[in-house]
């Protein structure tokens, strides 16, 4: 743990919070800006790629830079991440076609991956294990804030200025964080240097990239059995086998396989992936339920989901204080997953007539569960591993969290498509087949009115029956997603019971022989 004055730590955490907020917000801000971007640049067939390229680079770099930071220090990586994120933001704002935007978003994602890995890891450098709970809770609250503020900010900036300012707005905030990072963050390096396992890092990228692509494509752009998905899974499996073989022989592996023999680490990684999977069920598909099944506007759906942020902020702050006072993490990890399970089950009871106030209550509860569970994962891993493995341990939590979230989106997307198609197949009403071919009709008020006019012209009153059947089918398929997510969250809660009862220490912690310069 770095011995620094309290005021200096606060300044460092302020800079980390700003960069963390920007990198988190840039994952959510694109959704509302993309329609305007498509109108300006074209490339509708590439709609998903600005999201995918950012997600890929921000995910696959995390475990590699985590290990490098253990050997070469955090500060150079954090500063590099800030500069790369700044460059990607400026380049994305100047993009003249969709291809260049995709490439520049990948650059942004690379910077975000470096920033996120170092932000969580440096908490372990700056604070004692018990103090980390409060600061992990702060970063969880920042993530929640970004998930809500991102779409609202993106819509306002796009409407009032230009979609390009969605990226340019990062420049002044980065200009604040960068000098602070350069001036106040000490350069902490290992007393003994070791060669970096670049071969293992390359194999990890080769394994993770096609895996994430396959999970993103499956059920959306391609079927699960189509060649691009199958080939991607095969490449990922072969690269993973080679990665495991390489790591078993490397002197300083990117992800030491011996970590999985540490019970606290192995169980926490499992819980992290399962929690992320379950969380995707509530976060990503509730807006679809609100807008498609209940006919709410995009603004209304944003307002309904906002209590999630309040729940995360409240519970993460409380959880941090509990860890600080008691040193106990296992009960909080279990409670978070249990609350998520209960809330996701409550979401299965929603239908097209459910009130938005009730849904807001469920979002608040879901936020409480997320805020209790998510910060605990990094705290447990940091407390279970020696300080010399702080970077690789913390970054691997983020890596497997992203893998779990991507798997969740793929699985739930398949549940949605199958459930919606099955529900409409049983609806023997005029016009239902048109909605089955173009389900986005339900999400656009103008298309709904056009559908009504065309269907009612041939069969007066038939449009309402078709829309009602489609909305019920969509509602049922989304609540099926909530049910699957609840089962996954329940498994996560059971896994939390297998965590060892390790007390989080105060100032005493394991050190890796580093020096601050």
Short mmCIF file of C-alpha atoms in Angstrom, two decimals:
data_model
loop_
_atom_site.label_atom_id
_atom_site.label_comp_id
_atom_site.label_asym_id
_atom_site.label_seq_id
_atom_site.Cartn_x
_atom_site.Cartn_y
_atom_site.Cartn_z
CA UNK A 1 0.00 0.00 0.00
CA UNK A 2 1.35 3.43 -0.97
CA UNK A 3 1.95 5.71 2.01
CA UNK A 4 0.57 9.04 0.76
CA UNK A 5 -1.13 11.99 2.46
CA UNK A 6 -4.91 11.76 2.58
CA UNK A 7 -5.37 14.92 0.52
CA UNK A 8 -3.15 13.58 -2.25
CA UNK A 9 -5.16 10.36 -2.34
CA UNK A 10 -8.37 12.38 -2.72
CA UNK A 11 -6.89 14.31 -5.65
CA UNK A 12 -5.81 11.06 -7.32
CA UNK A 13 -9.24 9.48 -6.80
CA UNK A 14 -10.90 12.57 -8.29
CA UNK A 15 -8.86 12.15 -11.47
CA UNK A 16 -9.56 8.41 -11.58
CA UNK A 17 -13.28 9.05 -11.08
CA UNK A 18 -13.41 11.49 -14.01
CA UNK A 19 -11.65 9.10 -16.38
CA UNK A 20 -13.73 6.17 -15.16
CA UNK A 21 -16.93 8.14 -15.72
CA UNK A 22 -15.94 9.05 -19.28
CA UNK A 23 -14.97 5.51 -20.26
CA UNK A 24 -18.16 4.10 -18.72
CA UNK A 25 -20.40 6.72 -20.30
CA UNK A 26 -18.95 6.12 -23.75
CA UNK A 27 -20.36 2.58 -23.60
CA UNK A 28 -23.91 3.93 -23.23
CA UNK A 29 -23.91 7.29 -24.97
CA UNK A 30 -23.81 5.85 -28.49
CA UNK A 31 -27.27 4.30 -28.45
CA UNK A 32 -29.18 7.57 -28.81
CA UNK A 33 -26.58 9.14 -31.13
CA UNK A 34 -26.40 6.29 -33.66
CA UNK A 35 -29.58 7.12 -35.62
CA UNK A 36 -28.19 10.63 -36.32
CA UNK A 37 -24.77 9.20 -37.12
CA UNK A 38 -26.30 6.77 -39.62
CA UNK A 39 -28.25 9.62 -41.21
CA UNK A 40 -25.00 11.58 -41.62
CA UNK A 41 -22.45 8.88 -42.48
CA UNK A 42 -24.63 6.08 -43.87
CA UNK A 43 -23.65 2.46 -43.29
CA UNK A 44 -26.82 1.06 -41.73
CA UNK A 45 -25.47 -2.45 -42.29
CA UNK A 46 -22.59 -1.56 -39.92
CA UNK A 47 -24.89 -0.26 -37.18
CA UNK A 48 -23.62 -2.59 -34.44
CA UNK A 49 -19.91 -2.25 -35.15
CA UNK A 50 -19.17 1.06 -33.34
CA UNK A 51 -20.47 -0.67 -30.20
CA UNK A 52 -18.71 -3.97 -30.92
CA UNK A 53 -15.29 -2.48 -31.71
CA UNK A 54 -15.32 -0.46 -28.46
CA UNK A 55 -16.38 -3.49 -26.44
CA UNK A 56 -13.75 -5.76 -28.01
CA UNK A 57 -10.72 -3.57 -27.42
CA UNK A 58 -11.83 -2.43 -23.96
CA UNK A 59 -12.26 -6.07 -22.88
CA UNK A 60 -9.35 -8.00 -24.37
CA UNK A 61 -6.71 -5.51 -23.18
CA UNK A 62 -7.72 -5.58 -19.50
CA UNK A 63 -6.00 -8.78 -18.24
CA UNK A 64 -2.86 -8.08 -20.27
CA UNK A 65 -2.34 -4.56 -18.94
CA UNK A 66 -3.21 -5.77 -15.45
CA UNK A 67 -0.23 -8.13 -15.55
CA UNK A 68 2.04 -5.56 -17.17
CA UNK A 69 1.16 -3.07 -14.43
CA UNK A 70 2.23 -5.59 -11.79
CA UNK A 71 5.65 -5.75 -13.44
CA UNK A 72 6.15 -2.22 -14.79
CA UNK A 73 3.90 0.01 -12.67
CA UNK A 74 0.39 1.51 -12.96
CA UNK A 75 1.09 5.15 -13.76
CA UNK A 76 2.53 4.71 -17.30
CA UNK A 77 -0.42 2.54 -18.28
CA UNK A 78 -3.00 4.93 -16.83
CA UNK A 79 -1.43 7.95 -18.54
CA UNK A 80 -1.20 6.02 -21.81
CA UNK A 81 -4.85 5.03 -21.47
CA UNK A 82 -5.93 8.63 -20.95
CA UNK A 83 -3.95 9.80 -23.99
CA UNK A 84 -5.25 6.96 -26.19
CA UNK A 85 -8.82 7.61 -25.05
CA UNK A 86 -8.39 11.32 -25.83
CA UNK A 87 -6.99 10.56 -29.28
CA UNK A 88 -9.82 8.11 -30.00
CA UNK A 89 -12.42 10.67 -28.91
CA UNK A 90 -11.03 13.38 -31.20
CA UNK A 91 -10.68 10.99 -34.13
CA UNK A 92 -14.20 9.61 -33.65
CA UNK A 93 -15.57 13.15 -33.68
CA UNK A 94 -13.89 13.85 -37.01
CA UNK A 95 -14.98 10.57 -38.68
CA UNK A 96 -16.19 11.03 -42.25
CA UNK A 97 -17.52 7.52 -42.83
CA UNK A 98 -18.69 4.54 -40.80
CA UNK A 99 -15.50 2.53 -41.31
CA UNK A 100 -13.32 5.26 -39.82
CA UNK A 101 -15.77 5.68 -36.93
CA UNK A 102 -15.52 1.96 -36.15
CA UNK A 103 -11.70 2.11 -36.15
CA UNK A 104 -11.65 5.22 -33.97
CA UNK A 105 -14.12 3.69 -31.53
CA UNK A 106 -11.74 0.74 -31.26
CA UNK A 107 -8.99 3.21 -30.31
CA UNK A 108 -11.33 4.73 -27.72
CA UNK A 109 -12.07 1.29 -26.33
CA UNK A 110 -8.37 0.50 -26.03
CA UNK A 111 -7.90 3.63 -23.92
CA UNK A 112 -10.96 2.81 -21.84
CA UNK A 113 -9.63 -0.69 -21.15
CA UNK A 114 -6.36 0.73 -19.85
CA UNK A 115 -8.18 3.30 -17.70
CA UNK A 116 -10.67 0.86 -16.18
CA UNK A 117 -8.04 -1.72 -15.33
CA UNK A 118 -5.86 0.84 -13.57
CA UNK A 119 -8.70 2.66 -11.78
CA UNK A 120 -9.82 -0.43 -9.86
CA UNK A 121 -6.30 -1.73 -9.35
CA UNK A 122 -4.93 1.53 -7.97
CA UNK A 123 -7.52 1.47 -5.19
CA UNK A 124 -5.58 -1.54 -3.93
CA UNK A 125 -2.37 0.48 -4.09
CA UNK A 126 -3.76 3.54 -2.33
CA UNK A 127 -5.92 2.11 0.44
CA UNK A 128 -5.92 -0.65 3.01
CA UNK A 129 -8.25 -3.61 2.37
CA UNK A 130 -10.99 -2.28 4.65
CA UNK A 131 -10.83 1.21 3.14
CA UNK A 132 -11.19 -0.20 -0.38
CA UNK A 133 -14.86 -1.00 0.14
CA UNK A 134 -15.84 2.66 0.23
CA UNK A 135 -13.85 3.50 -2.88
CA UNK A 136 -14.99 0.44 -4.82
CA UNK A 137 -18.50 1.55 -3.95
CA UNK A 138 -17.75 5.00 -5.35
CA UNK A 139 -16.61 3.55 -8.68
CA UNK A 140 -19.71 1.35 -8.77
CA UNK A 141 -21.83 4.47 -8.21
CA UNK A 142 -19.96 6.25 -11.01
CA UNK A 143 -20.67 3.32 -13.33
CA UNK A 144 -24.38 3.50 -12.42
CA UNK A 145 -24.43 7.26 -12.95
CA UNK A 146 -22.81 6.88 -16.37
CA UNK A 147 -25.35 4.22 -17.39
CA UNK A 148 -28.18 6.70 -16.79
CA UNK A 149 -26.51 9.99 -17.69
CA UNK A 150 -24.99 8.58 -20.89
CA UNK A 151 -28.22 8.22 -22.90
CA UNK A 152 -29.70 11.46 -21.54
CA UNK A 153 -26.52 13.43 -22.22
CA UNK A 154 -26.05 11.83 -25.62
CA UNK A 155 -29.56 12.73 -26.70
CA UNK A 156 -29.27 16.33 -25.54
CA UNK A 157 -25.87 16.90 -27.14
CA UNK A 158 -26.96 15.26 -30.39
CA UNK A 159 -30.12 17.36 -30.59
CA UNK A 160 -28.65 20.69 -29.49
CA UNK A 161 -25.15 20.55 -31.01
CA UNK A 162 -24.09 17.57 -33.13
CA UNK A 163 -23.38 13.88 -32.66
CA UNK A 164 -19.70 14.77 -33.03
CA UNK A 165 -19.81 16.58 -29.69
CA UNK A 166 -20.69 13.29 -28.02
CA UNK A 167 -16.97 12.60 -28.50
CA UNK A 168 -15.55 16.12 -28.28
CA UNK A 169 -17.09 16.63 -24.81
CA UNK A 170 -14.46 14.22 -23.48
CA UNK A 171 -11.61 16.61 -24.33
CA UNK A 172 -12.04 19.24 -21.56
CA UNK A 173 -12.67 16.60 -18.88
CA UNK A 174 -9.61 14.62 -19.92
CA UNK A 175 -7.64 17.88 -19.87
CA UNK A 176 -8.47 18.09 -16.16
CA UNK A 177 -7.63 14.47 -15.29
CA UNK A 178 -4.38 14.13 -17.25
CA UNK A 179 -2.30 16.79 -15.42
CA UNK A 180 -3.50 15.41 -12.08
CA UNK A 181 -2.40 11.91 -13.06
CA UNK A 182 0.99 13.15 -14.20
CA UNK A 183 1.59 15.32 -11.15
CA UNK A 184 0.15 13.40 -8.20
CA UNK A 185 0.21 9.65 -8.99
CA UNK A 186 3.52 8.07 -7.90
CA UNK A 187 5.25 5.56 -10.14
CA UNK A 188 5.20 2.25 -8.25
CA UNK A 189 7.38 -0.48 -9.77
CA UNK A 190 8.43 -3.99 -8.81
CA UNK A 191 11.79 -4.28 -7.10
CA UNK A 192 12.48 -7.31 -9.30
CA UNK A 193 11.56 -7.03 -12.97
CA UNK A 194 10.63 -10.03 -15.09
CA UNK A 195 9.99 -10.66 -18.79
CA UNK A 196 6.45 -9.98 -19.94
CA UNK A 197 4.53 -12.93 -21.38
CA UNK A 198 3.69 -11.36 -24.73
CA UNK A 199 2.95 -14.74 -26.35
CA UNK A 200 0.34 -15.51 -23.70
CA UNK A 201 -1.13 -12.03 -24.10
CA UNK A 202 -1.42 -12.48 -27.87
CA UNK A 203 -3.09 -15.88 -27.48
CA UNK A 204 -5.54 -14.40 -24.97
CA UNK A 205 -6.49 -11.70 -27.47
CA UNK A 206 -6.85 -14.32 -30.23
CA UNK A 207 -9.10 -16.39 -27.94
CA UNK A 208 -11.21 -13.56 -26.52
CA UNK A 209 -11.82 -11.62 -29.74
CA UNK A 210 -13.60 -14.37 -31.76
CA UNK A 211 -15.41 -15.49 -28.60
CA UNK A 212 -16.85 -12.02 -28.03
CA UNK A 213 -17.65 -11.64 -31.72
CA UNK A 214 -19.44 -14.99 -31.81
CA UNK A 215 -21.47 -14.11 -28.72
CA UNK A 216 -22.35 -10.71 -30.21
CA UNK A 217 -23.34 -12.18 -33.59
CA UNK A 218 -25.24 -15.26 -32.42
CA UNK A 219 -28.98 -14.74 -32.59
CA UNK A 220 -28.57 -11.25 -34.05
CA UNK A 221 -26.63 -11.05 -37.31
CA UNK A 222 -26.28 -14.84 -37.66
CA UNK A 223 -27.86 -17.98 -36.31
CA UNK A 224 -26.01 -20.03 -33.70
CA UNK A 225 -25.24 -22.72 -36.28
CA UNK A 226 -24.09 -20.45 -39.11
CA UNK A 227 -20.49 -20.53 -40.30
CA UNK A 228 -19.22 -17.17 -38.91
CA UNK A 229 -20.39 -18.06 -35.39
CA UNK A 230 -19.19 -21.67 -35.48
CA UNK A 231 -15.79 -20.76 -36.96
CA UNK A 232 -15.34 -18.01 -34.35
CA UNK A 233 -16.07 -20.45 -31.51
CA UNK A 234 -13.62 -22.98 -32.97
CA UNK A 235 -10.85 -20.37 -33.27
CA UNK A 236 -11.52 -19.25 -29.70
CA UNK A 237 -11.38 -22.84 -28.40
CA UNK A 238 -8.09 -23.61 -30.17
CA UNK A 239 -6.50 -20.34 -29.02
CA UNK A 240 -7.71 -20.95 -25.47
CA UNK A 241 -6.10 -24.41 -25.42
CA UNK A 242 -2.82 -22.92 -26.65
CA UNK A 243 -3.11 -20.11 -24.10
CA UNK A 244 -3.52 -22.56 -21.22
CA UNK A 245 -0.51 -24.55 -22.44
CA UNK A 246 1.59 -21.39 -22.73
CA UNK A 247 0.58 -20.04 -19.32
CA UNK A 248 1.48 -23.33 -17.64
CA UNK A 249 5.08 -22.86 -18.81
CA UNK A 250 5.52 -19.06 -18.63
CA UNK A 251 7.67 -17.53 -15.90
CA UNK A 252 5.26 -14.59 -15.45
CA UNK A 253 1.98 -15.63 -17.11
CA UNK A 254 -0.67 -13.05 -18.04
CA UNK A 255 -3.21 -14.97 -15.95
CA UNK A 256 -1.37 -17.39 -13.64
CA UNK A 257 -3.29 -20.66 -13.70
CA UNK A 258 -2.40 -21.17 -10.07
CA UNK A 259 -4.82 -18.38 -9.19
CA UNK A 260 -7.71 -20.77 -9.83
CA UNK A 261 -6.42 -23.02 -7.07
CA UNK A 262 -7.12 -20.18 -4.65
CA UNK A 263 -10.69 -20.86 -3.59
CA UNK A 264 -11.62 -17.23 -2.96
CA UNK A 265 -10.39 -16.22 -6.41
CA UNK A 266 -11.97 -19.09 -8.35
CA UNK A 267 -15.37 -18.76 -6.67
CA UNK A 268 -15.35 -14.97 -7.03
CA UNK A 269 -14.60 -15.18 -10.75
CA UNK A 270 -17.56 -17.56 -11.16
CA UNK A 271 -19.83 -15.22 -9.17
CA UNK A 272 -18.61 -12.23 -11.17
CA UNK A 273 -19.49 -13.84 -14.52
CA UNK A 274 -22.88 -15.11 -13.31
CA UNK A 275 -23.81 -11.77 -11.74
CA UNK A 276 -22.92 -9.91 -14.92
CA UNK A 277 -25.02 -12.34 -16.97
CA UNK A 278 -28.04 -11.92 -14.71
CA UNK A 279 -27.66 -8.15 -14.58
CA UNK A 280 -27.87 -7.92 -18.36
CA UNK A 281 -31.36 -9.41 -18.19
CA UNK A 282 -32.68 -6.49 -16.19
CA UNK A 283 -30.62 -3.64 -17.59
CA UNK A 284 -30.68 -4.26 -21.32
CA UNK A 285 -34.14 -5.71 -21.91
CA UNK A 286 -36.36 -3.68 -19.60
CA UNK A 287 -36.31 -0.63 -21.95
CA UNK A 288 -37.43 -2.96 -24.76
CA UNK A 289 -40.31 -4.12 -22.56
CA UNK A 290 -41.30 -0.56 -21.68
CA UNK A 291 -41.15 0.83 -25.21
CA UNK A 292 -42.24 -2.20 -27.22
CA UNK A 293 -44.78 -3.88 -24.93
CA UNK A 294 -46.13 -0.91 -22.96
CA UNK A 295 -45.71 1.80 -25.60
CA UNK A 296 -43.58 4.12 -23.45
CA UNK A 297 -41.34 6.71 -25.08
CA UNK A 298 -37.56 6.53 -24.93
CA UNK A 299 -37.57 9.39 -22.42
CA UNK A 300 -40.15 7.63 -20.23
CA UNK A 301 -38.18 4.39 -20.26
CA UNK A 302 -35.09 6.33 -19.18
CA UNK A 303 -37.01 7.85 -16.27
CA UNK A 304 -38.33 4.44 -15.21
CA UNK A 305 -34.84 2.95 -15.11
CA UNK A 306 -33.28 5.90 -13.25
CA UNK A 307 -34.03 4.51 -9.74
CA UNK A 308 -31.49 1.81 -10.54
CA UNK A 309 -28.77 4.43 -10.12
CA UNK A 310 -30.15 5.49 -6.76
CA UNK A 311 -30.17 1.90 -5.56
CA UNK A 312 -26.59 1.30 -6.67
CA UNK A 313 -25.32 4.52 -5.07
CA UNK A 314 -27.16 3.87 -1.80
CA UNK A 315 -26.20 0.23 -1.37
CA UNK A 316 -22.61 0.58 -2.57
CA UNK A 317 -21.97 3.36 -0.06
CA UNK A 318 -23.57 1.33 2.73
CA UNK A 319 -21.67 -1.80 1.69
CA UNK A 320 -18.40 0.11 1.69
CA UNK A 321 -19.05 1.33 5.21
CA UNK A 322 -19.92 -2.18 6.39
CA UNK A 323 -16.69 -3.59 4.97
CA UNK A 324 -14.73 -0.72 6.52
CA UNK A 325 -16.23 -1.34 9.95
CA UNK A 326 -16.51 -5.14 10.03
CA UNK A 327 -14.04 -6.45 7.44
CA UNK A 328 -16.71 -8.89 6.22
CA UNK A 329 -17.46 -9.42 2.51
CA UNK A 330 -19.10 -12.84 2.07
CA UNK A 331 -22.51 -11.83 3.59
CA UNK A 332 -22.64 -8.78 1.31
CA UNK A 333 -21.76 -10.80 -1.80
CA UNK A 334 -24.51 -13.29 -0.95
CA UNK A 335 -27.03 -10.56 -0.07
CA UNK A 336 -26.38 -8.74 -3.36
CA UNK A 337 -27.00 -11.84 -5.47
CA UNK A 338 -30.04 -12.79 -3.35
CA UNK A 339 -31.63 -9.35 -3.75
CA UNK A 340 -30.95 -9.47 -7.50
CA UNK A 341 -32.62 -12.90 -7.64
CA UNK A 342 -35.73 -11.64 -5.84
CA UNK A 343 -35.94 -8.51 -7.97
CA UNK A 344 -35.52 -10.34 -11.27
CA UNK A 345 -38.26 -12.73 -10.21
CA UNK A 346 -40.52 -9.76 -9.41
CA UNK A 347 -39.86 -8.44 -12.91
CA UNK A 348 -41.34 -11.66 -14.32
CA UNK A 349 -44.72 -10.58 -12.92
CA UNK A 350 -44.89 -7.48 -15.13
CA UNK A 351 -47.29 -7.33 -18.05
CA UNK A 352 -48.48 -4.74 -20.57
CA UNK A 353 -50.78 -3.17 -17.98
CA UNK A 354 -48.24 -2.91 -15.13
CA UNK A 355 -47.69 0.57 -13.73
CA UNK A 356 -44.41 2.37 -14.30
CA UNK A 357 -44.28 3.20 -10.60
CA UNK A 358 -44.12 -0.50 -9.76
CA UNK A 359 -41.39 -1.01 -12.32
CA UNK A 360 -39.42 1.88 -10.81
CA UNK A 361 -39.61 0.17 -7.42
CA UNK A 362 -38.21 -3.02 -8.94
CA UNK A 363 -35.40 -1.02 -10.56
CA UNK A 364 -34.52 0.48 -7.19
CA UNK A 365 -34.34 -3.01 -5.69
CA UNK A 366 -32.21 -4.28 -8.57
CA UNK A 367 -29.84 -1.36 -8.06
CA UNK A 368 -29.55 -2.23 -4.38
CA UNK A 369 -28.59 -5.80 -5.26
CA UNK A 370 -26.05 -4.69 -7.87
CA UNK A 371 -24.55 -2.12 -5.51
CA UNK A 372 -24.10 -4.73 -2.77
CA UNK A 373 -22.61 -7.41 -4.99
CA UNK A 374 -20.39 -5.79 -7.61
CA UNK A 375 -17.85 -3.94 -5.41
CA UNK A 376 -17.36 -7.05 -3.27
CA UNK A 377 -15.89 -9.07 -6.13
CA UNK A 378 -12.82 -6.87 -6.57
CA UNK A 379 -12.40 -6.47 -2.80
CA UNK A 380 -12.43 -10.24 -2.21
CA UNK A 381 -9.90 -10.91 -4.97
CA UNK A 382 -7.60 -8.11 -3.84
CA UNK A 383 -7.70 -9.41 -0.27
CA UNK A 384 -7.13 -13.05 -1.30
CA UNK A 385 -4.05 -12.43 -3.47
CA UNK A 386 -0.60 -11.05 -2.63
CA UNK A 387 0.06 -7.45 -3.60
CA UNK A 388 2.40 -8.49 -6.41
CA UNK A 389 -0.65 -10.01 -8.19
CA UNK A 390 -2.96 -7.08 -7.50
CA UNK A 391 -3.11 -5.92 -11.12
CA UNK A 392 -3.71 -9.31 -12.72
CA UNK A 393 -6.26 -10.26 -10.06
CA UNK A 394 -8.30 -7.07 -10.26
CA UNK A 395 -8.20 -6.84 -14.04
CA UNK A 396 -9.26 -10.47 -14.45
CA UNK A 397 -12.40 -9.70 -12.42
CA UNK A 398 -13.28 -7.01 -14.95
CA UNK A 399 -12.40 -9.31 -17.85
CA UNK A 400 -14.64 -12.16 -16.74
CA UNK A 401 -17.39 -9.68 -15.84
CA UNK A 402 -17.40 -8.46 -19.45
CA UNK A 403 -17.32 -12.03 -20.77
CA UNK A 404 -20.30 -12.89 -18.55
CA UNK A 405 -22.21 -9.82 -19.67
CA UNK A 406 -21.62 -10.64 -23.34
CA UNK A 407 -22.70 -14.24 -22.80
CA UNK A 408 -25.82 -12.96 -21.06
CA UNK A 409 -26.74 -10.73 -23.99
CA UNK A 410 -26.29 -13.63 -26.40
CA UNK A 411 -28.34 -16.09 -24.36
CA UNK A 412 -31.11 -13.62 -23.58
CA UNK A 413 -31.19 -12.43 -27.18
CA UNK A 414 -31.86 -16.00 -28.27
CA UNK A 415 -34.61 -16.34 -25.64
CA UNK A 416 -36.19 -13.11 -26.90
CA UNK A 417 -36.17 -14.08 -30.57
CA UNK A 418 -37.52 -17.58 -29.95
CA UNK A 419 -40.19 -16.44 -27.48
CA UNK A 420 -41.44 -13.56 -29.62
CA UNK A 421 -41.64 -15.70 -32.77
CA UNK A 422 -43.48 -18.44 -30.88
CA UNK A 423 -45.92 -15.98 -29.34
CA UNK A 424 -46.79 -14.37 -32.67
CA UNK A 425 -47.12 -17.75 -34.39
CA UNK A 426 -50.13 -18.51 -32.20
CA UNK A 427 -51.76 -15.14 -32.97
CA UNK A 428 -54.15 -15.85 -35.83
CA UNK A 429 -54.98 -12.21 -36.60
CA UNK A 430 -54.45 -10.09 -39.72
CA UNK A 431 -51.19 -8.15 -39.67
CA UNK A 432 -49.40 -10.31 -37.10
CA UNK A 433 -47.18 -11.76 -39.82
CA UNK A 434 -46.03 -8.25 -40.78
CA UNK A 435 -44.95 -7.52 -37.21
CA UNK A 436 -43.17 -10.88 -37.08
CA UNK A 437 -41.15 -9.86 -40.15
CA UNK A 438 -40.49 -6.33 -38.82
CA UNK A 439 -40.79 -6.30 -34.99
CA UNK A 440 -39.25 -2.81 -34.75
CA UNK A 441 -42.69 -1.51 -35.75
CA UNK A 442 -43.54 -1.72 -32.05
CA UNK A 443 -40.73 0.69 -31.15
CA UNK A 444 -41.57 3.53 -33.55
CA UNK A 445 -44.83 5.49 -32.99
CA UNK A 446 -44.85 6.65 -36.61
CA UNK A 447 -44.57 3.08 -37.89
CA UNK A 448 -47.32 2.00 -35.50
CA UNK A 449 -49.66 4.63 -36.96
CA UNK A 450 -48.74 3.64 -40.50
CA UNK A 451 -49.35 -0.02 -39.63
CA UNK A 452 -52.77 0.84 -38.20
CA UNK A 453 -53.76 2.77 -41.31
CA UNK A 454 -52.67 0.04 -43.74
CA UNK A 455 -54.15 -2.92 -41.84
CA UNK A 456 -57.41 -1.19 -40.94
CA UNK A 457 -57.90 -0.15 -44.56
CA UNK A 458 -58.28 -3.83 -45.48
CA UNK A 459 -59.90 -5.03 -42.23
CA UNK A 460 -61.22 -2.27 -39.93
CA UNK A 461 -60.15 -2.77 -36.31
CA UNK A 462 -57.74 -5.60 -37.07
CA UNK A 463 -54.65 -3.53 -36.32
CA UNK A 464 -55.42 -3.30 -32.59
CA UNK A 465 -55.74 -7.07 -32.31
CA UNK A 466 -52.43 -7.56 -34.11
CA UNK A 467 -50.64 -4.93 -32.01
CA UNK A 468 -52.12 -6.34 -28.83
CA UNK A 469 -50.99 -9.86 -29.70
CA UNK A 470 -47.51 -8.61 -30.61
CA UNK A 471 -47.14 -6.60 -27.40
CA UNK A 472 -48.26 -9.53 -25.29
CA UNK A 473 -45.83 -11.82 -27.13
CA UNK A 474 -43.01 -9.34 -26.56
CA UNK A 475 -43.93 -8.92 -22.90
CA UNK A 476 -43.97 -12.67 -22.37
CA UNK A 477 -40.61 -13.20 -24.09
CA UNK A 478 -38.96 -10.43 -22.04
CA UNK A 479 -40.37 -11.75 -18.76
CA UNK A 480 -39.02 -15.16 -19.77
CA UNK A 481 -35.62 -13.45 -19.94
CA UNK A 482 -36.15 -12.10 -16.43
CA UNK A 483 -36.92 -15.63 -15.23
CA UNK A 484 -33.75 -17.08 -16.77
CA UNK A 485 -31.77 -14.18 -15.29
CA UNK A 486 -33.30 -14.86 -11.86
CA UNK A 487 -32.17 -18.50 -12.03
CA UNK A 488 -28.63 -17.38 -12.95
CA UNK A 489 -28.63 -14.87 -10.07
CA UNK A 490 -29.81 -17.63 -7.71
CA UNK A 491 -26.87 -19.82 -8.78
CA UNK A 492 -24.61 -16.83 -8.12
CA UNK A 493 -26.07 -16.50 -4.60
CA UNK A 494 -25.46 -20.20 -3.92
CA UNK A 495 -21.89 -19.85 -5.17
CA UNK A 496 -21.39 -16.93 -2.77
CA UNK A 497 -22.05 -19.32 0.11
CA UNK A 498 -18.94 -21.26 -0.99
CA UNK A 499 -16.69 -18.24 -0.48
CA UNK A 500 -14.19 -18.71 2.34
CA UNK A 501 -14.77 -16.54 5.37
CA UNK A 502 -11.66 -14.39 5.03
CA UNK A 503 -11.71 -11.24 7.14
CA UNK A 504 -10.62 -8.10 5.32
CA UNK A 505 -7.68 -6.59 7.18
CA UNK A 506 -7.01 -3.02 8.10
CA UNK A 507 -3.60 -1.53 7.35
CA UNK A 508 -1.85 -4.90 7.32
CA UNK A 509 -1.67 -6.43 3.84
CA UNK A 510 0.69 -8.39 1.72
CA UNK A 511 3.29 -6.41 -0.19
CA UNK A 512 5.18 -7.26 -3.33
CA UNK A 513 8.50 -5.56 -2.67
CA UNK A 514 7.66 -2.49 -4.74
CA UNK A 515 8.96 1.01 -4.40
CA UNK A 516 7.29 4.37 -5.06
CA UNK A 517 9.31 6.83 -7.08
#
